[in-house]
Structure formats: structure tokens, C-alpha cells
Coordinates of C-alpha atoms and ligand atoms in Angstrom, one line a residue:
Chain A
M644 CA 0.0 0.0 -0.1
S645 CA 1.4 3.4 -0.8
A646 CA -0.1 6.9 -1.0
E647 CA 0.6 9.2 -4.1
I648 CA 0.7 13.0 -3.0
E649 CA 1.5 16.1 -4.7
N650 CA 4.5 18.3 -4.0
P651 CA 6.2 15.9 -1.5
V652 CA 8.8 17.7 0.6
L653 CA 10.4 14.1 0.9
E654 CA 10.3 11.7 -2.0
I655 CA 12.4 8.5 -2.0
H656 CA 12.6 6.2 -4.9
D657 CA 13.6 2.5 -5.0
L658 CA 16.1 3.0 -2.2
T659 CA 18.3 0.3 -1.4
V660 CA 21.0 0.1 1.3
T661 CA 23.2 -2.8 2.1
Y662 CA 26.0 -3.2 4.4
S663 CA 28.6 -5.5 3.2
K664 CA 26.5 -6.9 0.8
K665 CA 23.6 -7.5 3.3
P666 CA 20.6 -5.4 2.4
V667 CA 19.4 -3.4 5.5
L668 CA 16.9 -1.3 3.2
W669 CA 15.2 -2.9 0.2
D670 CA 13.6 -1.3 -2.7
V671 CA 12.0 1.8 -0.5
D672 CA 9.5 4.0 -2.3
M673 CA 8.1 6.7 -0.2
T674 CA 7.0 10.4 0.0
I675 CA 6.0 12.6 3.1
P676 CA 4.0 15.6 2.4
K677 CA 4.6 19.0 3.7
G678 CA 3.7 19.7 7.3
S679 CA 3.3 16.4 8.6
L680 CA 4.5 14.8 11.7
A681 CA 5.7 11.4 10.4
G682 CA 6.8 8.4 12.1
I683 CA 8.9 6.0 10.9
I684 CA 7.9 2.6 12.8
G685 CA 9.6 -0.8 12.9
P686 CA 11.0 -3.4 15.1
N687 CA 14.5 -3.4 15.9
G688 CA 16.8 -3.6 13.1
A689 CA 14.4 -2.6 10.7
G690 CA 16.7 -0.3 9.2
K691 CA 15.1 3.1 10.6
S692 CA 18.2 4.7 11.5
T693 CA 19.4 3.7 8.3
L694 CA 16.9 5.3 6.8
I695 CA 17.6 8.6 8.6
K696 CA 21.2 8.2 7.9
S697 CA 20.8 7.5 4.0
I698 CA 18.4 10.8 3.7
M699 CA 21.5 12.7 5.5
G700 CA 24.2 11.4 3.4
L701 CA 25.6 9.5 6.0
V702 CA 25.9 5.9 4.5
P703 CA 26.3 4.9 0.8
I704 CA 23.1 3.8 -1.3
A705 CA 23.3 1.0 -3.5
S706 CA 20.6 2.3 -5.8
G707 CA 17.9 4.7 -5.9
Y708 CA 17.5 8.4 -5.2
I709 CA 16.4 10.6 -2.3
K710 CA 14.9 14.3 -3.2
I711 CA 14.3 16.8 -0.4
F712 CA 12.2 19.6 -1.8
D713 CA 12.7 18.4 -5.1
K714 CA 16.3 18.8 -4.8
D715 CA 19.4 16.8 -3.9
L716 CA 20.3 16.9 -0.3
K717 CA 23.6 18.9 -1.1
E718 CA 21.7 21.9 -2.5
V719 CA 19.1 22.3 0.7
R720 CA 21.5 21.3 3.4
K721 CA 20.9 24.5 5.2
N722 CA 17.1 23.6 5.0
V723 CA 17.6 20.2 6.7
S724 CA 18.0 19.5 10.5
Y725 CA 19.3 16.2 12.2
V726 CA 18.8 14.9 15.4
P727 CA 21.1 11.6 15.4
Q728 CA 20.5 9.1 17.9
R729 CA 21.4 10.5 21.6
G730 CA 23.9 7.5 22.4
S731 CA 25.9 8.3 19.3
V732 CA 28.0 11.1 21.0
D733 CA 30.0 11.0 24.1
W734 CA 28.2 13.1 26.8
D735 CA 31.4 13.1 28.9
F736 CA 32.8 15.3 26.0
P737 CA 34.1 18.7 27.6
A738 CA 31.7 21.0 26.2
S739 CA 28.8 23.2 27.6
V740 CA 25.0 23.2 26.4
V741 CA 25.2 26.5 24.7
D742 CA 28.4 25.2 22.7
V743 CA 26.3 22.1 21.8
V744 CA 23.4 24.3 20.3
M745 CA 25.7 26.5 18.8
M746 CA 26.8 23.7 16.5
G747 CA 23.2 23.9 15.0
R748 CA 24.7 27.5 13.4
Y749 CA 27.8 26.1 12.1
G750 CA 26.0 25.1 8.8
H751 CA 24.9 28.6 8.1
L752 CA 28.6 30.2 9.3
G753 CA 31.0 28.7 6.9
F754 CA 34.5 28.4 6.9
F755 CA 36.7 30.4 9.6
N756 CA 33.7 32.3 10.8
Y757 CA 33.1 32.5 14.5
P758 CA 29.5 32.6 15.8
K759 CA 28.2 36.3 16.0
K760 CA 25.8 37.9 18.3
A761 CA 22.5 36.9 16.3
D762 CA 23.7 33.2 16.2
K763 CA 23.9 33.4 20.1
E764 CA 20.4 34.9 19.9
V765 CA 19.3 32.0 18.0
A766 CA 20.8 29.5 19.9
L767 CA 19.7 30.8 23.3
D768 CA 16.1 31.1 21.9
A769 CA 16.1 27.4 20.9
L770 CA 16.9 26.7 24.4
R771 CA 14.0 28.5 25.5
K772 CA 11.8 26.4 23.3
V773 CA 12.9 23.4 25.1
G774 CA 13.1 24.6 28.4
M775 CA 16.4 24.6 29.1
D776 CA 17.7 28.1 29.1
A777 CA 18.6 28.2 32.8
Y778 CA 21.2 25.2 31.9
K779 CA 23.0 27.1 29.1
N780 CA 26.2 27.1 30.9
R781 CA 25.8 23.6 32.2
Q782 CA 28.6 21.1 31.2
I783 CA 27.0 18.5 29.1
S784 CA 28.2 15.7 31.3
E785 CA 25.9 17.1 34.3
L786 CA 22.8 16.6 32.2
S787 CA 19.9 13.8 32.7
G788 CA 19.1 11.7 29.5
G789 CA 16.1 13.8 29.2
Q790 CA 18.0 17.0 29.2
Q791 CA 20.4 15.7 27.0
Q792 CA 17.8 15.2 24.3
R793 CA 16.3 18.4 24.7
V794 CA 19.9 19.8 24.1
F795 CA 20.1 17.8 20.8
L796 CA 16.5 19.1 19.9
A797 CA 17.6 22.7 20.6
R798 CA 20.5 22.4 18.3
A799 CA 18.2 21.2 15.8
I800 CA 15.8 23.9 16.1
A801 CA 18.8 26.2 15.8
Q802 CA 19.7 25.0 12.5
Q803 CA 16.2 26.9 11.8
A804 CA 15.6 24.2 9.0
D805 CA 12.1 23.6 7.2
I806 CA 12.6 19.5 7.6
Y807 CA 13.6 17.9 10.7
F808 CA 14.9 14.1 11.0
M809 CA 14.8 12.7 14.3
D810 CA 16.4 9.3 15.2
E811 CA 14.4 8.1 18.6
P812 CA 14.3 11.2 20.4
F813 CA 12.0 9.5 23.1
A814 CA 14.4 7.0 23.8
G815 CA 15.2 6.9 27.5
V816 CA 13.6 10.1 28.3
D817 CA 11.3 11.1 31.2
A818 CA 7.7 11.6 30.7
A819 CA 7.5 15.4 31.1
T820 CA 10.3 15.8 28.3
E821 CA 8.3 13.5 25.9
R822 CA 5.2 15.7 26.6
A823 CA 7.2 18.6 26.0
I824 CA 9.1 17.2 23.0
I825 CA 5.9 16.2 21.2
S826 CA 4.1 19.5 21.7
L827 CA 7.1 21.6 20.4
L828 CA 7.0 19.1 17.4
K829 CA 3.3 19.6 16.7
E830 CA 3.9 23.3 17.3
L831 CA 6.5 23.1 14.4
A832 CA 4.5 20.9 12.2
D833 CA 1.5 23.6 12.4
K834 CA 3.8 26.2 11.5
G835 CA 4.4 24.1 8.3
K836 CA 7.8 22.5 9.1
T837 CA 8.1 18.8 8.1
I838 CA 9.3 16.6 11.0
V839 CA 10.3 12.6 10.7
V840 CA 10.9 10.9 13.8
V841 CA 11.6 7.3 14.2
H842 CA 9.8 5.9 16.7
H843 CA 9.3 2.6 18.1
D844 CA 6.6 2.5 20.9
L845 CA 3.2 1.3 19.4
Q846 CA 0.7 2.9 22.0
T847 CA 2.2 6.7 21.5
A848 CA 2.7 6.1 17.8
P849 CA -1.1 6.9 16.5
N850 CA -1.5 9.7 19.0
Y851 CA 1.9 11.4 18.0
F852 CA 1.6 11.1 14.3
D853 CA -0.4 12.1 11.4
W854 CA 1.8 10.3 8.6
M855 CA 3.1 6.9 9.0
V856 CA 6.1 4.7 7.4
L857 CA 5.8 1.2 8.5
L858 CA 9.2 -0.2 7.7
N859 CA 10.8 -3.9 8.2
T860 CA 13.8 -3.9 5.6
R861 CA 10.9 -3.2 2.9
L862 CA 8.5 -0.9 3.0
V863 CA 5.3 -2.1 4.5
A864 CA 3.2 0.9 4.1
H865 CA 3.0 4.8 4.2
G866 CA 0.4 6.9 4.5
P867 CA -2.3 8.9 6.8
T868 CA -2.1 7.3 10.3
Q869 CA -5.7 6.3 10.1
E870 CA -5.3 4.5 6.6
V871 CA -2.1 2.6 7.3
F872 CA -1.8 2.0 11.1
N873 CA -4.2 -1.7 11.2
D874 CA -3.8 -5.0 12.2
E875 CA -2.8 -6.2 8.8
N876 CA -0.3 -3.7 8.3
L877 CA 1.3 -4.0 11.7
K878 CA 1.3 -8.0 11.6
E879 CA 3.3 -7.5 8.4
T880 CA 5.6 -4.9 9.9
Y881 CA 6.3 -6.9 13.3
G882 CA 6.4 -10.5 11.7
G883 CA 5.6 -13.4 14.1
K884 CA 6.6 -11.7 17.4
L885 CA 3.6 -13.1 19.1
T886 CA 3.6 -11.0 22.7
L887 CA 3.7 -8.0 20.8
L888 CA 1.2 -9.1 18.1
S889 CA -1.3 -9.3 21.0
E890 CA -0.6 -6.2 22.3
I891 CA -1.3 -4.6 19.5
S892 CA -4.5 -6.6 18.7
K893 CA -5.5 -5.7 22.1
L894 CA -4.5 -2.0 21.3
L895 CA -6.6 -2.0 18.3
E896 CA -9.5 -3.7 20.0
N897 CA -9.6 -0.8 22.7
K898 CA -9.0 1.9 20.1
R899 CA -7.7 3.8 23.1
F900 CA -4.4 4.5 23.5
P901 CA -3.1 5.3 27.0
A902 CA -0.1 7.4 27.6
R903 CA 3.0 5.7 28.0
E904 CA 4.2 5.5 31.6
A905 CA 7.2 7.2 32.8
K906 CA 10.3 5.3 33.8
Chain B
M1448 CA 71.6 30.3 29.1
N1449 CA 71.8 26.4 28.1
A1450 CA 69.1 25.6 30.6
F1451 CA 66.8 28.3 29.6
L1452 CA 67.2 27.0 26.0
I1453 CA 66.6 23.7 26.7
I1454 CA 63.7 24.4 28.9
L1455 CA 62.3 26.4 26.3
T1456 CA 62.6 24.0 23.3
G1457 CA 61.1 21.4 25.7
S1458 CA 58.1 23.8 26.1
L1459 CA 57.7 24.5 22.7
V1460 CA 57.6 20.8 22.0
A1461 CA 55.3 20.1 24.9
I1462 CA 52.6 22.8 23.9
T1463 CA 52.8 21.8 19.9
C1464 CA 52.2 18.1 20.9
G1465 CA 49.7 19.0 23.6
L1466 CA 47.3 21.3 21.8
L1467 CA 47.2 18.1 19.3
G1468 CA 46.7 15.8 21.8
C1469 CA 43.9 17.2 23.4
F1470 CA 42.1 16.6 20.1
L1471 CA 43.6 12.9 19.6
I1472 CA 42.1 12.2 23.2
L1473 CA 38.8 13.6 23.1
R1474 CA 38.5 11.7 19.5
K1475 CA 39.8 8.4 21.4
M1476 CA 43.0 8.3 18.8
A1477 CA 45.5 8.6 21.1
M1478 CA 47.1 5.4 19.5
I1479 CA 47.2 7.0 16.4
G1480 CA 49.6 9.5 17.8
D1481 CA 51.7 7.1 18.7
A1482 CA 51.6 4.9 15.3
I1483 CA 52.3 8.1 13.5
S1484 CA 55.2 9.1 15.5
H1485 CA 56.7 5.9 14.6
S1486 CA 55.6 5.6 11.3
V1487 CA 57.1 8.8 9.9
L1488 CA 60.6 7.2 10.0
P1489 CA 60.8 5.7 6.6
G1490 CA 59.5 8.8 5.3
I1491 CA 62.4 10.8 6.6
V1492 CA 64.8 8.1 6.0
I1493 CA 63.9 8.0 2.4
A1494 CA 63.7 11.6 2.1
Y1495 CA 67.3 11.8 3.4
L1496 CA 68.6 9.2 1.6
V1497 CA 67.2 10.8 -2.0
A1498 CA 68.2 14.4 -0.9
G1499 CA 71.3 13.6 0.8
S1500 CA 70.7 16.3 3.1
R1501 CA 68.8 17.1 6.6
D1502 CA 67.2 20.1 5.3
S1503 CA 64.4 20.5 7.7
T1504 CA 61.6 21.6 5.3
L1505 CA 62.2 18.5 3.5
M1506 CA 61.9 16.3 6.6
L1507 CA 58.7 18.1 7.6
I1508 CA 57.2 17.5 4.1
A1509 CA 58.5 13.9 4.1
A1510 CA 57.0 13.3 7.4
A1511 CA 53.6 14.9 6.4
I1512 CA 53.2 12.4 3.4
T1513 CA 54.3 9.5 5.4
G1514 CA 51.8 10.5 8.2
V1515 CA 49.1 10.8 6.0
F1516 CA 49.9 7.7 4.2
T1517 CA 49.8 5.7 7.3
T1518 CA 46.4 7.4 8.3
F1519 CA 45.3 6.1 4.7
I1520 CA 46.2 2.8 5.3
I1521 CA 45.0 2.5 9.0
E1522 CA 41.7 3.8 7.3
F1523 CA 41.8 1.3 4.7
L1524 CA 42.4 -1.8 6.8
N1525 CA 39.5 -0.7 9.3
K1526 CA 37.0 0.2 6.7
H1527 CA 37.7 -2.2 3.8
G1528 CA 39.9 -5.1 5.5
R1529 CA 37.3 -5.0 8.4
L1530 CA 39.9 -5.2 10.8
Q1531 CA 39.5 -3.5 14.2
S1532 CA 40.7 -0.1 14.5
D1533 CA 43.6 -0.9 17.1
A1534 CA 44.6 -3.9 14.9
S1535 CA 45.0 -1.9 12.1
I1536 CA 47.0 0.8 14.0
G1537 CA 49.2 -1.8 15.5
V1538 CA 49.9 -3.6 11.9
T1539 CA 50.3 -0.6 10.1
F1540 CA 53.0 1.4 12.3
T1541 CA 54.9 -1.6 13.3
W1542 CA 55.8 -2.3 9.7
L1543 CA 56.5 1.1 8.4
F1544 CA 58.8 1.6 11.6
A1545 CA 60.6 -1.6 11.0
I1546 CA 61.2 -0.5 7.5
G1547 CA 62.8 2.5 9.0
V1548 CA 64.8 0.6 11.2
I1549 CA 65.9 -1.6 8.2
L1550 CA 66.7 1.4 6.1
I1551 CA 68.8 2.9 8.7
S1552 CA 70.8 -0.1 9.5
A1553 CA 71.2 -0.9 5.8
Y1554 CA 72.5 2.8 4.8
A1555 CA 74.3 3.0 8.2
G1556 CA 77.3 4.7 6.8
Q1557 CA 75.2 7.2 4.8
V1558 CA 72.4 8.0 7.2
D1559 CA 73.3 10.2 9.7
L1560 CA 70.5 9.1 12.0
D1561 CA 70.8 6.5 14.8
Q1562 CA 68.0 4.4 16.3
D1563 CA 68.7 5.3 19.8
C1564 CA 68.7 9.2 18.7
V1565 CA 65.2 8.4 17.3
L1566 CA 63.9 6.7 20.3
Y1567 CA 65.3 8.6 22.9
G1568 CA 66.5 12.1 21.1
E1569 CA 68.9 14.1 22.8
I1570 CA 67.5 17.4 23.9
A1571 CA 70.7 18.3 25.5
Y1572 CA 72.7 19.3 22.2
V1573 CA 69.9 21.7 21.4
P1574 CA 72.4 24.7 22.1
L1575 CA 74.8 23.3 20.4
D1576 CA 73.7 23.2 16.9
S1577 CA 73.0 26.9 16.5
W1578 CA 71.8 29.0 13.5
I1579 CA 74.7 31.0 12.2
T1580 CA 74.7 33.4 9.3
G1581 CA 76.7 33.8 6.5
S1582 CA 78.5 36.7 8.2
G1583 CA 78.8 34.8 11.5
I1584 CA 75.9 36.4 13.7
N1585 CA 74.8 33.4 15.9
L1586 CA 70.9 33.4 15.7
G1587 CA 70.3 30.8 18.5
P1588 CA 69.7 27.2 18.2
R1589 CA 68.2 25.7 14.9
A1590 CA 65.7 23.6 16.6
L1591 CA 64.3 26.4 18.2
Y1592 CA 63.1 27.9 15.1
I1593 CA 61.9 24.9 13.5
I1594 CA 59.3 23.8 16.4
G1595 CA 58.6 27.4 17.1
F1596 CA 57.5 27.5 13.4
V1597 CA 55.6 24.2 14.0
L1598 CA 53.9 25.4 16.8
L1599 CA 52.8 28.7 15.2
L1600 CA 51.5 26.4 12.2
V1601 CA 49.4 24.3 14.9
I1602 CA 48.0 27.5 16.6
F1603 CA 47.0 29.1 13.3
F1604 CA 45.6 25.5 12.1
I1605 CA 43.5 25.3 15.6
V1606 CA 42.4 28.8 15.1
I1607 CA 40.8 28.7 11.6
G1608 CA 39.7 25.5 11.9
Y1609 CA 38.3 25.2 15.6
K1610 CA 34.5 24.9 15.1
E1611 CA 35.3 22.1 12.2
L1612 CA 37.8 20.4 14.7
F1613 CA 35.3 20.8 17.8
L1614 CA 32.2 19.3 15.9
T1615 CA 33.9 16.4 13.9
T1616 CA 35.2 15.5 17.2
F1617 CA 32.2 15.7 19.3
D1618 CA 29.6 14.5 16.9
P1619 CA 30.9 13.2 13.3
A1620 CA 27.4 12.3 12.1
F1621 CA 26.2 15.6 12.6
A1622 CA 29.2 17.4 11.1
S1623 CA 28.9 15.4 7.8
A1624 CA 24.9 15.9 8.0
I1625 CA 25.8 19.6 7.9
G1626 CA 28.3 19.4 5.0
I1627 CA 31.6 19.4 6.7
S1628 CA 33.9 16.9 5.6
V1629 CA 35.0 14.6 8.7
T1630 CA 37.6 12.8 6.4
L1631 CA 39.1 16.0 5.4
W1632 CA 39.6 17.3 8.9
H1633 CA 40.8 13.8 10.1
Y1634 CA 43.7 14.0 7.4
L1635 CA 44.5 17.7 8.1
L1636 CA 44.6 16.8 11.8
M1637 CA 47.0 13.7 11.0
T1638 CA 49.2 16.1 8.7
M1639 CA 49.6 18.2 11.9
V1640 CA 50.6 15.4 14.0
S1641 CA 52.9 14.2 11.5
I1642 CA 54.9 17.5 11.2
T1643 CA 54.9 17.9 14.7
T1644 CA 56.2 14.6 15.4
V1645 CA 58.9 14.7 13.2
A1646 CA 59.9 18.2 14.2
S1647 CA 60.0 17.0 17.9
F1648 CA 62.0 14.0 17.0
E1649 CA 65.2 14.9 16.9
L1650 CA 65.2 16.9 19.7
V1651 CA 63.4 15.0 22.3
G1652 CA 63.1 11.4 20.9
A1653 CA 60.0 9.3 20.0
I1654 CA 59.0 8.3 23.5
L1655 CA 58.7 11.9 24.7
V1656 CA 56.8 13.0 21.9
I1657 CA 54.3 10.2 22.7
A1658 CA 54.5 11.2 26.2
F1659 CA 53.9 14.8 25.2
L1660 CA 51.2 14.1 22.7
I1661 CA 49.2 12.4 25.4
A1662 CA 50.2 13.1 28.9
P1663 CA 49.6 16.8 29.3
A1664 CA 46.2 16.7 27.5
A1665 CA 44.9 13.6 29.6
T1666 CA 45.8 15.4 32.7
A1667 CA 44.3 18.7 31.8
Y1668 CA 41.2 16.3 30.7
L1669 CA 40.8 14.7 34.1
L1670 CA 41.0 18.9 35.5
T1671 CA 38.5 20.4 33.7
D1672 CA 35.2 19.9 31.9
K1673 CA 35.7 23.0 29.4
F1674 CA 37.3 22.2 26.1
K1675 CA 38.8 25.8 26.1
T1676 CA 40.1 25.6 29.8
M1677 CA 41.6 22.0 28.9
L1678 CA 43.7 23.5 25.8
F1679 CA 45.0 26.1 27.9
L1680 CA 45.8 23.9 30.8
T1681 CA 47.7 21.4 28.5
V1682 CA 50.2 24.4 27.7
I1683 CA 50.6 25.1 31.2
I1684 CA 51.1 21.6 32.3
G1685 CA 53.6 21.3 29.1
V1686 CA 55.7 24.1 30.5
I1687 CA 55.9 22.5 33.9
T1688 CA 56.8 19.5 32.8
S1689 CA 59.5 21.0 30.6
F1690 CA 60.8 23.1 33.5
S1691 CA 60.8 20.4 36.3
G1692 CA 62.0 17.6 33.9
Y1693 CA 65.0 19.6 33.1
Y1694 CA 66.0 20.3 36.9
L1695 CA 65.1 16.6 37.8
A1696 CA 67.4 15.5 35.2
E1697 CA 70.0 17.7 36.5
W1698 CA 69.5 16.8 40.0
I1699 CA 70.0 12.8 39.2
N1700 CA 72.1 13.5 36.5
G1701 CA 70.1 11.4 34.2
S1702 CA 68.6 11.8 30.6
I1703 CA 66.4 15.1 30.2
S1704 CA 64.1 13.5 27.9
G1705 CA 63.7 10.6 30.4
A1706 CA 63.0 13.0 33.1
M1707 CA 60.4 15.0 31.3
S1708 CA 58.4 11.8 30.6
V1709 CA 58.6 10.6 34.0
I1710 CA 57.4 14.1 35.1
S1711 CA 54.4 14.0 32.6
G1712 CA 53.5 10.6 34.0
L1713 CA 53.8 11.8 37.7
L1714 CA 51.6 14.9 36.9
F1715 CA 49.2 12.7 35.2
A1716 CA 49.0 10.4 38.3
L1717 CA 48.4 13.6 40.5
A1718 CA 45.6 14.6 38.7
F1719 CA 44.4 11.2 38.6
L1720 CA 44.4 10.8 42.3
F1721 CA 43.7 14.3 43.4
S1722 CA 41.5 15.9 40.8
P1723 CA 39.2 18.3 42.5
K1724 CA 36.2 17.1 40.7
E1725 CA 34.4 14.6 42.8
G1726 CA 33.9 11.0 41.4
I1727 CA 35.7 11.7 38.3
V1728 CA 38.3 9.3 38.6
V1729 CA 36.1 6.6 38.2
K1730 CA 33.9 7.8 35.7
R1731 CA 36.8 8.9 33.4
V1732 CA 38.5 5.7 33.8
K1733 CA 35.5 3.9 32.9
Y1734 CA 34.9 5.8 29.8
G1735 CA 37.5 8.4 28.9
F1736 CA 40.7 6.6 27.8
K1737 CA 39.7 3.9 25.0
T1738 CA 42.5 4.1 22.8
N1739 CA 40.9 3.8 19.5
Ligands
ADP1386 N1 27.6 0.2 10.4 C1 26.8 -1.2 10.4 N2 27.4 -2.1 9.8 C2 26.8 -3.1 9.4 N3 25.8 -3.5 9.7 C3 25.0 -2.4 10.5 C4 25.5 -1.3 10.5 N4 24.6 -0.4 11.2 C5 23.4 -1.1 11.2 N5 23.7 -2.6 10.8 C6 22.7 -3.5 10.7 O1 21.6 -2.9 9.7 C7 20.4 -3.6 10.4 C8 19.4 -1.8 10.4 O2 20.1 -1.0 11.4 P1 19.3 0.0 11.8 O3 18.9 0.9 10.8 O4 20.2 0.7 13.1 O5 18.0 -0.4 12.8 P2 16.9 0.2 13.5 O6 17.3 1.8 13.8 O7 15.6 0.1 13.1 O8 16.9 -0.4 14.7 C9 20.7 -4.0 11.7 O9 20.6 -5.4 11.6 C10 22.0 -3.6 12.0 O10 22.7 -5.0 12.5
MG1387 MG1 18.2 2.6 15.3

């Protein structure tokens, strides 16, 4: 099942990615419309991170192409924000919160330009949006997991892009942070920004996203949440994982999606 | 005067190595500094054999080329040969160093380099080799000019590339995503390490070069959580090491390079045990010193 839309901000055509000849993404064809808050859903090892990384040009593509705003990434880099998985960096690194958020401005600065006052303003504003302005001079080694995630988000916001790719921004964060982040993302989407989020909690997924991409090496389905988030597609995505499947059907029977418990 | 010249030279070497060492440590690449400081040997021997002189500029260029070549082989074995990065480093630098040693012994008559000098250096001779102009004016030790030039080069490199180096060290994936070439900055850094290594080599020997690349930066890392402070502390620690190393050698009547290595290790041990940041010892030991 697939959806045809006009003027997609992200268009992926026949994408195949392999790691030492083993296919991790196979023939993925998908689009995401402007202003959507889209979830990329699939089990562990489904290739969700790889999909985001290939969009960001971080892994070589075996075949296919990716267009953002109908262009190659190179031409629109300044318009694209990226939030890597939180665990991908060393949080003991000697840097302060504002140092990290300022990195969001580097793409706009160019070689040998130091950040200017205006860039500082943008960075501080981004910190305010995620509720971390009080922590701006903290060293990042002193932050909790949820605070680290907020800093990463602030860095992405400081990029002032029109499309955002986020890898598991809710992994290991506290409930308050999760709520803060999702409402911020909804706000951004309302302003016409496009947000693409890797997510693996099926309970919250249908509440969070208005567009979904169900992935398990191959694309299972993509489209508006109410059209693709159904029993059949989820079974196909998650295969024979029984406990999970019974959970899903319970979820679908109730059609009620309780909020996730805080850790 | 001689004491001053030796301490000054030692300090310049320590500062140059230490500034680069800060980046190496945070990139968990301490071993690469080790590798490059050995593997540049065949490069300088070949340059020497070809040119027949110990012209400093030529040596620096030969070192830069060999260093980049080393980095390239390590990357290649790691990425395409799927060898773990510590194994790729170990394999690469040992055979390159071995080639250097063989070249030296094979051409012993022609090469004015000996293995002891390469390993241990002889900073005590620094004041003896002066740069004397055609008209006979003594401009001071030649070594001082070389390491001074390299230090300026390294400072220039860090100043113009500060944000690229900082970002590619902290979060390479994000750096590539915004269009900063991680590979380019990696090779540039390795070029600087190679040049620095070779300029320091003759003065202080490979062992002290490695000590200076790692120990002051590692000590500074234990003492602060701010990157700029870490750079600054590394400079101070380098100067202290050079100064007290010299007088330790004087006192025990031993090798100056050896004494400086000992002091750099000692300062690290002190920081490790008494770092004012509570709990930091345990934390850093666990996460901070992976060598690849
Ligand atoms: N650098 C890599 N080299 C080899 N295999 C990898 C690499 N990164 C991921 N993989 C493999 O690719 C598959 C997809 O990984 P990933 O995209 O991280 O999945 P997800 O994010 O959906 O959990 C997994 O089987 C994983 O083991
Ligand atoms: Mg993942």
C-alpha cells in the first residue's frame, strides 16, 4: 500500500542500502507531505536509523535516489535539520550546553567564521523553546538523559530548517520531556515544518503522528495514520513476534491509546 | 643560558604536541599519535637518502606525506579490510617503523640518524646546533626555529579550524550532515600530528613525543570539563613538565627526555588521584581512555 501525494517535501525512490552486501533497506519507495509529523515505525533492526542516515547522506546508497524539496541534499543542506540518536555521542565530552546548541549554527557560518551575536540569540531562543535556558552554561556531562535529548533538539531548532529528521528522540527520556518534545514538534508542524521521527512505541505512535511509514527492511506501508495503522500492516511489519502482536490487537480492539508510563 | 634554551625547546615541543593531543584524546585516537610518531621514520629516512641532506623543510614534508599515508592505510584496513581499529593501527605502524629501522641499518654509513637518537632524542644538544648566518652572527639554536615554526602552524590550524575540529570530534555524523567533511579534517589533523612529530623527534625522541602528545592533554582532561580550559591547562602543564623535567635530570644527572617523560607521568598520576572534581576518577577511567 502506498500513497501518492502532490509536492512531497521528501521523496524516496527505489532506495536500497546494504551493509557489506547484506540488504538493510530494500527497494523503499515513499513520500512525505509538507507539514506532516511523520513517524517511522518498525521493529529493532528494521533499518529505521539507516533510512534516516541515508537521507542525511551518511551511508552509501546501493541504488535509488532521495529528493528533499525536489532537490539533492547538497543543495538544501541549510534547510535540513538532523537529530542523531542520543547515544551516538560521548556525553562526557568537555562542552557546555550552549556549545552544543551553537553547532546548529555552524552550517550557516561557513569556514573560519566564528558565531556572531545573532547566532547566539538563535541558540538561546532554541534553548528557551525546549525549556533548557537555565542550563545554558552547564557542562553536558552533568545532564540527565531527558536534558541531553532536549539539548539535541535545541541544536536542531537552532538550524532553523524546514524539515527535521530525528532518530528516537523519545528513547530513555522522562515523561515530562516526552510531552514537552511532542508538543514542540506539533507546534513546528503547525507552522508548516515537516518532522520525521523514528519511533518504536506503538502505544503512543498513533497519537503522535499524522503520517506513518511502516518499515521492516522493505516498506510495508506509508500514508495517513488512520489509513495505514491497522492490524494487517502491523502484523506484516512486526512479523511473528507474538507477544507484541497480541498487545497490538488488544490496542486496536480498545482503540484507546493510553499515555506511556514514565520510566 | 643553556638551561633556558633547553627548557624553552622542551616547552615548545610540549605545547605543540599537547594542543594536538587534546583533539587526539577526545577522538579516542591516542594510539594514532603513537603510530604516526613511529611510522614517519621511513619517510624521513627515504627523504634523507634521496636528498642527501637533513634539510628541515624537506623532513617536514616527508613526514607529512608519510603520516597521511599511514592514516590512509589504517583507515583502509579498518574500513575495507574490516580489521578492528586498534589492530589496523598496530599492524600499520610496526611494519612502517621496521622499514625505517632496516633502512637506517642498511645505509648506516650514509644516514646520519641512529636508532637511539630516534627513540630517545637528545635535547641536551639543542644549544650546540646554532643557526649561524653567512656573516657569522649566532641566531640561536636551529631546533628552536623549527619547533617554533611548527607551533605557529599548529596554532594557526586550530584557530582557523576550531569549530570544524570541535564538531567533527564531538559528533562526526552531525558534522557530515551539515556538510563538514569529517575525512578532510581527520587527514588535516593527522598531517599536523606528523609534522609535529618529526619536528620534535630529533629534539626529544619518539618516547617523549608520545608522552607529550598524550600525558599533558590527559592530565588537563581530568582537571576540567571545558574544552578551551583543557587547551589552556595543557599548555601550562607542558611548560611545568619541561621545567621540572630539566631540573630533575640535572639533580639525578640523568637523561633530560627521560626525566621529562617521568614528570609528565607523575603529573598525570597526581591529577588522576587528586582531581578536584569529585567522582571524576572512576567515571573517566571507565569511559575516557579507550585508545581507538
Ligand atoms: N555500520 C553497520 N555495519 C553493519 N551493519 C549495520 C551497521 N549499522 C546497522 N547495521 C545493521 O543494519 C540493520 C538495520 O540497522 P538500523 O538501521 O540501526 O535499525 P533500526 O534503527 O531500525 O533498529 C541491523 O541489522 C543492524 O545490525
Ligand atoms: Mg535505530
